[in-house]
PDB file of N, CA and C in Angstrom:
ATOM      1  N   MET A   1      -0.586 -12.912  15.350  1.00 75.00           N
ATOM      2  CA  MET A   1       0.773 -12.492  15.441  1.00 75.00           C
ATOM      3  C   MET A   1       1.441 -12.718  14.088  1.00 75.00           C
ATOM      4  N   LYS A   2       2.307 -11.816  13.711  1.00 79.00           N
ATOM      5  CA  LYS A   2       3.039 -11.918  12.448  1.00 79.00           C
ATOM      6  C   LYS A   2       4.471 -12.369  12.737  1.00 79.00           C
ATOM      7  N   ASP A   3       4.993 -13.186  11.850  1.00 83.00           N
ATOM      8  CA  ASP A   3       6.388 -13.619  11.946  1.00 83.00           C
ATOM      9  C   ASP A   3       7.177 -12.953  10.840  1.00 83.00           C
ATOM     10  N   ILE A   4       8.355 -12.507  11.173  1.00 84.00           N
ATOM     11  CA  ILE A   4       9.253 -11.911  10.190  1.00 84.00           C
ATOM     12  C   ILE A   4      10.494 -12.788  10.120  1.00 84.00           C
ATOM     13  N   THR A   5      10.830 -13.192   8.903  1.00 83.00           N
ATOM     14  CA  THR A   5      12.004 -14.022   8.685  1.00 83.00           C
ATOM     15  C   THR A   5      12.985 -13.263   7.819  1.00 83.00           C
ATOM     16  N   ILE A   6      14.208 -13.189   8.281  1.00 84.00           N
ATOM     17  CA  ILE A   6      15.265 -12.520   7.519  1.00 84.00           C
ATOM     18  C   ILE A   6      16.304 -13.572   7.146  1.00 84.00           C
ATOM     19  N   SER A   7      16.574 -13.672   5.849  1.00 81.00           N
ATOM     20  CA  SER A   7      17.588 -14.614   5.371  1.00 81.00           C
ATOM     21  C   SER A   7      18.843 -13.838   5.009  1.00 81.00           C
ATOM     22  N   ILE A   8      19.935 -14.187   5.657  1.00 84.00           N
ATOM     23  CA  ILE A   8      21.214 -13.528   5.400  1.00 84.00           C
ATOM     24  C   ILE A   8      22.205 -14.599   4.961  1.00 84.00           C
ATOM     25  N   PRO A   9      22.828 -14.430   3.794  1.00 85.00           N
ATOM     26  CA  PRO A   9      23.842 -15.409   3.373  1.00 85.00           C
ATOM     27  C   PRO A   9      24.997 -15.426   4.374  1.00 85.00           C
ATOM     28  N   THR A  10      25.388 -16.634   4.786  1.00 87.00           N
ATOM     29  CA  THR A  10      26.447 -16.750   5.789  1.00 87.00           C
ATOM     30  C   THR A  10      27.758 -17.264   5.215  1.00 87.00           C
ATOM     31  N   SER A  11      27.771 -17.560   3.934  1.00 90.00           N
ATOM     32  CA  SER A  11      29.017 -18.008   3.317  1.00 90.00           C
ATOM     33  C   SER A  11      29.124 -17.397   1.924  1.00 90.00           C
ATOM     34  N   TRP A  12      30.304 -17.465   1.364  1.00 91.00           N
ATOM     35  CA  TRP A  12      30.542 -16.916   0.034  1.00 91.00           C
ATOM     36  C   TRP A  12      29.699 -17.654  -1.008  1.00 91.00           C
ATOM     37  N   GLY A  13      29.570 -18.951  -0.870  1.00 91.00           N
ATOM     38  CA  GLY A  13      28.770 -19.742  -1.804  1.00 91.00           C
ATOM     39  C   GLY A  13      27.293 -19.351  -1.768  1.00 91.00           C
ATOM     40  N   GLU A  14      26.764 -19.147  -0.564  1.00 88.00           N
ATOM     41  CA  GLU A  14      25.375 -18.729  -0.441  1.00 88.00           C
ATOM     42  C   GLU A  14      25.163 -17.342  -1.046  1.00 88.00           C
ATOM     43  N   LEU A  15      26.122 -16.448  -0.857  1.00 88.00           N
ATOM     44  CA  LEU A  15      26.020 -15.098  -1.427  1.00 88.00           C
ATOM     45  C   LEU A  15      26.032 -15.158  -2.954  1.00 88.00           C
ATOM     46  N   LYS A  16      26.925 -15.957  -3.529  1.00 89.00           N
ATOM     47  CA  LYS A  16      26.979 -16.097  -4.982  1.00 89.00           C
ATOM     48  C   LYS A  16      25.673 -16.680  -5.519  1.00 89.00           C
ATOM     49  N   GLN A  17      25.120 -17.674  -4.826  1.00 86.00           N
ATOM     50  CA  GLN A  17      23.857 -18.279  -5.245  1.00 86.00           C
ATOM     51  C   GLN A  17      22.727 -17.245  -5.190  1.00 86.00           C
ATOM     52  N   TYR A  18      22.693 -16.435  -4.142  1.00 83.00           N
ATOM     53  CA  TYR A  18      21.674 -15.392  -3.998  1.00 83.00           C
ATOM     54  C   TYR A  18      21.768 -14.392  -5.148  1.00 83.00           C
ATOM     55  N   ILE A  19      22.975 -13.964  -5.480  1.00 85.00           N
ATOM     56  CA  ILE A  19      23.173 -13.000  -6.576  1.00 85.00           C
ATOM     57  C   ILE A  19      22.779 -13.627  -7.905  1.00 85.00           C
ATOM     58  N   ARG A  20      23.142 -14.888  -8.116  1.00 83.00           N
ATOM     59  CA  ARG A  20      22.764 -15.568  -9.361  1.00 83.00           C
ATOM     60  C   ARG A  20      21.255 -15.658  -9.522  1.00 83.00           C
ATOM     61  N   GLU A  21      20.546 -15.956  -8.432  1.00 78.00           N
ATOM     62  CA  GLU A  21      19.089 -16.050  -8.497  1.00 78.00           C
ATOM     63  C   GLU A  21      18.459 -14.698  -8.815  1.00 78.00           C
ATOM     64  N   ARG A  22      18.999 -13.629  -8.232  1.00 76.00           N
ATOM     65  CA  ARG A  22      18.424 -12.295  -8.424  1.00 76.00           C
ATOM     66  C   ARG A  22      18.728 -11.705  -9.788  1.00 76.00           C
ATOM     67  N   THR A  23      19.815 -12.098 -10.413  1.00 79.00           N
ATOM     68  CA  THR A  23      20.186 -11.523 -11.705  1.00 79.00           C
ATOM     69  C   THR A  23      19.903 -12.464 -12.874  1.00 79.00           C
ATOM     70  N   SER A  24      19.225 -13.552 -12.624  1.00 81.00           N
ATOM     71  CA  SER A  24      18.913 -14.533 -13.657  1.00 81.00           C
ATOM     72  C   SER A  24      18.068 -13.907 -14.763  1.00 81.00           C
ATOM     73  N   LYS A  25      18.452 -14.112 -16.017  1.00 84.00           N
ATOM     74  CA  LYS A  25      17.693 -13.603 -17.166  1.00 84.00           C
ATOM     75  C   LYS A  25      16.296 -14.222 -17.203  1.00 84.00           C
ATOM     76  N   ARG A  26      16.215 -15.480 -16.832  1.00 83.00           N
ATOM     77  CA  ARG A  26      14.924 -16.160 -16.831  1.00 83.00           C
ATOM     78  C   ARG A  26      13.983 -15.508 -15.812  1.00 83.00           C
ATOM     79  N   ARG A  27      14.499 -15.246 -14.621  1.00 80.00           N
ATOM     80  CA  ARG A  27      13.688 -14.615 -13.580  1.00 80.00           C
ATOM     81  C   ARG A  27      13.253 -13.214 -14.002  1.00 80.00           C
ATOM     82  N   GLN A  28      14.164 -12.451 -14.577  1.00 83.00           N
ATOM     83  CA  GLN A  28      13.825 -11.100 -15.029  1.00 83.00           C
ATOM     84  C   GLN A  28      12.751 -11.148 -16.113  1.00 83.00           C
ATOM     85  N   HIS A  29      12.858 -12.102 -17.026  1.00 86.00           N
ATOM     86  CA  HIS A  29      11.854 -12.250 -18.080  1.00 86.00           C
ATOM     87  C   HIS A  29      10.493 -12.598 -17.480  1.00 86.00           C
ATOM     88  N   ASN A  30      10.482 -13.531 -16.521  1.00 83.00           N
ATOM     89  CA  ASN A  30       9.221 -13.928 -15.893  1.00 83.00           C
ATOM     90  C   ASN A  30       8.565 -12.750 -15.178  1.00 83.00           C
ATOM     91  N   ILE A  31       9.365 -11.925 -14.515  1.00 82.00           N
ATOM     92  CA  ILE A  31       8.825 -10.751 -13.827  1.00 82.00           C
ATOM     93  C   ILE A  31       8.228  -9.777 -14.836  1.00 82.00           C
ATOM     94  N   LYS A  32       8.897  -9.575 -15.964  1.00 86.00           N
ATOM     95  CA  LYS A  32       8.361  -8.687 -17.000  1.00 86.00           C
ATOM     96  C   LYS A  32       7.025  -9.211 -17.530  1.00 86.00           C
ATOM     97  N   VAL A  33       6.927 -10.522 -17.708  1.00 85.00           N
ATOM     98  CA  VAL A  33       5.683 -11.116 -18.198  1.00 85.00           C
ATOM     99  C   VAL A  33       4.568 -10.911 -17.175  1.00 85.00           C
ATOM    100  N   PHE A  34       4.858 -11.140 -15.894  1.00 83.00           N
ATOM    101  CA  PHE A  34       3.864 -10.910 -14.845  1.00 83.00           C
ATOM    102  C   PHE A  34       3.432  -9.451 -14.800  1.00 83.00           C
ATOM    103  N   ARG A  35       4.393  -8.524 -14.909  1.00 82.00           N
ATOM    104  CA  ARG A  35       4.056  -7.095 -14.870  1.00 82.00           C
ATOM    105  C   ARG A  35       3.175  -6.706 -16.045  1.00 82.00           C
ATOM    106  N   ARG A  36       3.486  -7.233 -17.223  1.00 85.00           N
ATOM    107  CA  ARG A  36       2.676  -6.935 -18.403  1.00 85.00           C
ATOM    108  C   ARG A  36       1.258  -7.487 -18.225  1.00 85.00           C
ATOM    109  N   PHE A  37       1.150  -8.682 -17.637  1.00 83.00           N
ATOM    110  CA  PHE A  37      -0.151  -9.292 -17.372  1.00 83.00           C
ATOM    111  C   PHE A  37      -0.968  -8.419 -16.412  1.00 83.00           C
ATOM    112  N   VAL A  38      -0.344  -7.975 -15.323  1.00 80.00           N
ATOM    113  CA  VAL A  38      -1.021  -7.106 -14.351  1.00 80.00           C
ATOM    114  C   VAL A  38      -1.435  -5.802 -15.012  1.00 80.00           C
ATOM    115  N   TRP A  39      -0.555  -5.229 -15.821  1.00 82.00           N
ATOM    116  CA  TRP A  39      -0.843  -3.967 -16.504  1.00 82.00           C
ATOM    117  C   TRP A  39      -2.046  -4.117 -17.433  1.00 82.00           C
ATOM    118  N   GLU A  40      -2.114  -5.229 -18.147  1.00 82.00           N
ATOM    119  CA  GLU A  40      -3.236  -5.450 -19.057  1.00 82.00           C
ATOM    120  C   GLU A  40      -4.549  -5.638 -18.299  1.00 82.00           C
ATOM    121  N   ILE A  41      -4.519  -6.312 -17.177  1.00 80.00           N
ATOM    122  CA  ILE A  41      -5.727  -6.456 -16.354  1.00 80.00           C
ATOM    123  C   ILE A  41      -6.181  -5.088 -15.856  1.00 80.00           C
ATOM    124  N   GLU A  42      -5.236  -4.288 -15.355  1.00 78.00           N
ATOM    125  CA  GLU A  42      -5.578  -2.955 -14.857  1.00 78.00           C
ATOM    126  C   GLU A  42      -6.181  -2.092 -15.962  1.00 78.00           C
ATOM    127  N   ASN A  43      -5.614  -2.144 -17.149  1.00 79.00           N
ATOM    128  CA  ASN A  43      -6.150  -1.362 -18.267  1.00 79.00           C
ATOM    129  C   ASN A  43      -7.546  -1.826 -18.670  1.00 79.00           C
ATOM    130  N   GLU A  44      -7.761  -3.116 -18.639  1.00 78.00           N
ATOM    131  CA  GLU A  44      -9.075  -3.648 -18.999  1.00 78.00           C
ATOM    132  C   GLU A  44     -10.136  -3.194 -18.001  1.00 78.00           C
ATOM    133  N   VAL A  45      -9.815  -3.228 -16.734  1.00 77.00           N
ATOM    134  CA  VAL A  45     -10.771  -2.806 -15.710  1.00 77.00           C
ATOM    135  C   VAL A  45     -10.983  -1.297 -15.759  1.00 77.00           C
ATOM    136  N   ALA A  46      -9.934  -0.538 -16.092  1.00 76.00           N
ATOM    137  CA  ALA A  46     -10.022   0.927 -16.104  1.00 76.00           C
ATOM    138  C   ALA A  46     -10.803   1.454 -17.303  1.00 76.00           C
ATOM    139  N   ASN A  47     -10.942   0.669 -18.358  1.00 79.00           N
ATOM    140  CA  ASN A  47     -11.675   1.197 -19.519  1.00 79.00           C
ATOM    141  C   ASN A  47     -13.154   1.340 -19.184  1.00 79.00           C
ATOM    142  N   GLY A  48     -13.873   2.098 -19.932  1.00 76.00           N
ATOM    143  CA  GLY A  48     -15.252   2.454 -19.623  1.00 76.00           C
ATOM    144  C   GLY A  48     -16.247   1.308 -19.635  1.00 76.00           C
ATOM    145  N   TYR A  49     -15.907   0.182 -20.229  1.00 78.00           N
ATOM    146  CA  TYR A  49     -16.846  -0.938 -20.361  1.00 78.00           C
ATOM    147  C   TYR A  49     -17.306  -1.455 -19.002  1.00 78.00           C
ATOM    148  N   TRP A  50     -16.396  -1.511 -18.019  1.00 73.00           N
ATOM    149  CA  TRP A  50     -16.697  -2.075 -16.708  1.00 73.00           C
ATOM    150  C   TRP A  50     -17.214  -1.029 -15.718  1.00 73.00           C
ATOM    151  N   LYS A  51     -17.416   0.185 -16.171  1.00 75.00           N
ATOM    152  CA  LYS A  51     -17.783   1.293 -15.289  1.00 75.00           C
ATOM    153  C   LYS A  51     -19.028   0.996 -14.453  1.00 75.00           C
ATOM    154  N   ASN A  52     -20.056   0.415 -15.046  1.00 79.00           N
ATOM    155  CA  ASN A  52     -21.298   0.155 -14.329  1.00 79.00           C
ATOM    156  C   ASN A  52     -21.304  -1.181 -13.591  1.00 79.00           C
ATOM    157  N   ASP A  53     -20.354  -2.056 -13.878  1.00 80.00           N
ATOM    158  CA  ASP A  53     -20.342  -3.379 -13.257  1.00 80.00           C
ATOM    159  C   ASP A  53     -19.466  -3.457 -12.007  1.00 80.00           C
ATOM    160  N   ILE A  54     -18.414  -2.675 -11.965  1.00 78.00           N
ATOM    161  CA  ILE A  54     -17.482  -2.717 -10.838  1.00 78.00           C
ATOM    162  C   ILE A  54     -17.436  -1.333 -10.210  1.00 78.00           C
ATOM    163  N   SER A  55     -17.705  -1.274  -8.914  1.00 80.00           N
ATOM    164  CA  SER A  55     -17.736   0.025  -8.236  1.00 80.00           C
ATOM    165  C   SER A  55     -16.330   0.627  -8.163  1.00 80.00           C
ATOM    166  N   GLU A  56     -16.271   1.941  -8.011  1.00 78.00           N
ATOM    167  CA  GLU A  56     -14.986   2.646  -7.940  1.00 78.00           C
ATOM    168  C   GLU A  56     -14.138   2.182  -6.749  1.00 78.00           C
ATOM    169  N   PRO A  57     -14.704   2.033  -5.534  1.00 80.00           N
ATOM    170  CA  PRO A  57     -13.870   1.537  -4.423  1.00 80.00           C
ATOM    171  C   PRO A  57     -13.316   0.133  -4.690  1.00 80.00           C
ATOM    172  N   MET A  58     -14.115  -0.709  -5.327  1.00 77.00           N
ATOM    173  CA  MET A  58     -13.654  -2.062  -5.640  1.00 77.00           C
ATOM    174  C   MET A  58     -12.528  -2.025  -6.667  1.00 77.00           C
ATOM    175  N   ARG A  59     -12.672  -1.199  -7.692  1.00 75.00           N
ATOM    176  CA  ARG A  59     -11.597  -1.068  -8.682  1.00 75.00           C
ATOM    177  C   ARG A  59     -10.325  -0.581  -8.021  1.00 75.00           C
ATOM    178  N   HIS A  60     -10.462   0.372  -7.111  1.00 73.00           N
ATOM    179  CA  HIS A  60      -9.287   0.934  -6.425  1.00 73.00           C
ATOM    180  C   HIS A  60      -8.642  -0.114  -5.520  1.00 73.00           C
ATOM    181  N   HIS A  61      -9.449  -0.826  -4.748  1.00 75.00           N
ATOM    182  CA  HIS A  61      -8.914  -1.781  -3.780  1.00 75.00           C
ATOM    183  C   HIS A  61      -8.309  -3.017  -4.446  1.00 75.00           C
ATOM    184  N   VAL A  62      -8.910  -3.477  -5.508  1.00 76.00           N
ATOM    185  CA  VAL A  62      -8.462  -4.733  -6.114  1.00 76.00           C
ATOM    186  C   VAL A  62      -7.490  -4.521  -7.266  1.00 76.00           C
ATOM    187  N   PHE A  63      -7.755  -3.536  -8.130  1.00 75.00           N
ATOM    188  CA  PHE A  63      -7.032  -3.463  -9.389  1.00 75.00           C
ATOM    189  C   PHE A  63      -6.078  -2.290  -9.553  1.00 75.00           C
ATOM    190  N   ASP A  64      -6.058  -1.333  -8.673  1.00 73.00           N
ATOM    191  CA  ASP A  64      -5.255  -0.128  -8.883  1.00 73.00           C
ATOM    192  C   ASP A  64      -3.766  -0.429  -8.724  1.00 73.00           C
ATOM    193  N   GLY A  65      -3.012  -0.325  -9.814  1.00 66.00           N
ATOM    194  CA  GLY A  65      -1.582  -0.625  -9.796  1.00 66.00           C
ATOM    195  C   GLY A  65      -0.764   0.372  -9.006  1.00 66.00           C
ATOM    196  N   ALA A  66      -1.229   1.598  -8.895  1.00 70.00           N
ATOM    197  CA  ALA A  66      -0.489   2.616  -8.152  1.00 70.00           C
ATOM    198  C   ALA A  66      -0.677   2.447  -6.645  1.00 70.00           C
ATOM    199  N   PHE A  67      -1.687   1.712  -6.239  1.00 70.00           N
ATOM    200  CA  PHE A  67      -1.984   1.488  -4.827  1.00 70.00           C
ATOM    201  C   PHE A  67      -1.210   0.236  -4.382  1.00 70.00           C
ATOM    202  N   PRO A  68      -0.188   0.383  -3.516  1.00 71.00           N
ATOM    203  CA  PRO A  68       0.688  -0.758  -3.205  1.00 71.00           C
ATOM    204  C   PRO A  68      -0.003  -1.914  -2.495  1.00 71.00           C
ATOM    205  N   HIS A  69      -1.115  -1.666  -1.825  1.00 74.00           N
ATOM    206  CA  HIS A  69      -1.795  -2.735  -1.110  1.00 74.00           C
ATOM    207  C   HIS A  69      -3.025  -3.246  -1.851  1.00 74.00           C
ATOM    208  N   SER A  70      -3.083  -2.966  -3.149  1.00 76.00           N
ATOM    209  CA  SER A  70      -4.199  -3.518  -3.919  1.00 76.00           C
ATOM    210  C   SER A  70      -3.997  -5.023  -4.036  1.00 76.00           C
ATOM    211  N   LYS A  71      -5.080  -5.728  -4.177  1.00 79.00           N
ATOM    212  CA  LYS A  71      -5.025  -7.188  -4.219  1.00 79.00           C
ATOM    213  C   LYS A  71      -4.149  -7.679  -5.364  1.00 79.00           C
ATOM    214  N   ILE A  72      -4.246  -7.048  -6.514  1.00 78.00           N
ATOM    215  CA  ILE A  72      -3.467  -7.498  -7.670  1.00 78.00           C
ATOM    216  C   ILE A  72      -1.965  -7.292  -7.433  1.00 78.00           C
ATOM    217  N   ASN A  73      -1.573  -6.193  -6.790  1.00 78.00           N
ATOM    218  CA  ASN A  73      -0.162  -5.968  -6.479  1.00 78.00           C
ATOM    219  C   ASN A  73       0.338  -6.943  -5.427  1.00 78.00           C
ATOM    220  N   MET A  74      -0.475  -7.242  -4.446  1.00 80.00           N
ATOM    221  CA  MET A  74      -0.066  -8.188  -3.418  1.00 80.00           C
ATOM    222  C   MET A  74       0.123  -9.583  -4.009  1.00 80.00           C
ATOM    223  N   LEU A  75      -0.777  -9.984  -4.903  1.00 81.00           N
ATOM    224  CA  LEU A  75      -0.620 -11.281  -5.569  1.00 81.00           C
ATOM    225  C   LEU A  75       0.625 -11.310  -6.445  1.00 81.00           C
ATOM    226  N   PHE A  76       0.859 -10.211  -7.167  1.00 79.00           N
ATOM    227  CA  PHE A  76       2.046 -10.131  -8.021  1.00 79.00           C
ATOM    228  C   PHE A  76       3.317 -10.278  -7.183  1.00 79.00           C
ATOM    229  N   ASN A  77       3.403  -9.558  -6.078  1.00 79.00           N
ATOM    230  CA  ASN A  77       4.602  -9.625  -5.239  1.00 79.00           C
ATOM    231  C   ASN A  77       4.787 -11.004  -4.621  1.00 79.00           C
ATOM    232  N   LYS A  78       3.696 -11.651  -4.250  1.00 82.00           N
ATOM    233  CA  LYS A  78       3.774 -13.004  -3.704  1.00 82.00           C
ATOM    234  C   LYS A  78       4.300 -13.978  -4.755  1.00 82.00           C
ATOM    235  N   LEU A  79       3.765 -13.890  -5.971  1.00 80.00           N
ATOM    236  CA  LEU A  79       4.200 -14.802  -7.034  1.00 80.00           C
ATOM    237  C   LEU A  79       5.618 -14.495  -7.494  1.00 80.00           C
ATOM    238  N   LYS A  80       6.000 -13.228  -7.474  1.00 77.00           N
ATOM    239  CA  LYS A  80       7.348 -12.848  -7.902  1.00 77.00           C
ATOM    240  C   LYS A  80       8.403 -13.500  -7.017  1.00 77.00           C
ATOM    241  N   LYS A  81       8.117 -13.629  -5.727  1.00 77.00           N
ATOM    242  CA  LYS A  81       9.063 -14.261  -4.802  1.00 77.00           C
ATOM    243  C   LYS A  81       9.219 -15.753  -5.072  1.00 77.00           C
ATOM    244  N   GLU A  82       8.201 -16.360  -5.662  1.00 76.00           N
ATOM    245  CA  GLU A  82       8.234 -17.791  -5.916  1.00 76.00           C
ATOM    246  C   GLU A  82       8.915 -18.162  -7.231  1.00 76.00           C
ATOM    247  N   LEU A  83       9.239 -17.170  -8.054  1.00 71.00           N
ATOM    248  CA  LEU A  83       9.890 -17.447  -9.341  1.00 71.00           C
ATOM    249  C   LEU A  83      11.295 -17.988  -9.122  1.00 71.00           C
ATOM    250  N   ARG A  84      11.719 -18.849 -10.006  1.00 66.00           N
ATOM    251  CA  ARG A  84      13.088 -19.405  -9.940  1.00 66.00           C
ATOM    252  C   ARG A  84      13.759 -19.223 -11.262  1.00 66.00           C
TER     253      ARG A  84
END
């Protein structure tokens, strides 16, 4: 069974804190660094060097950035939520 949790700010202070966390320059910078890291991994796997070592379905399932349920995208989204 899956649990879904929805967090809704219930006071003005909580809303301001939520907005501050989402617009933080530090958080935005960290997300850019993570995205660049993911992009570089995807490019490295996509180049011809790994063609014979990693199968096409594996590259698609694990490393494809355009595929929203790829392992690398799921890890990125999980870590992005943990940034402060």
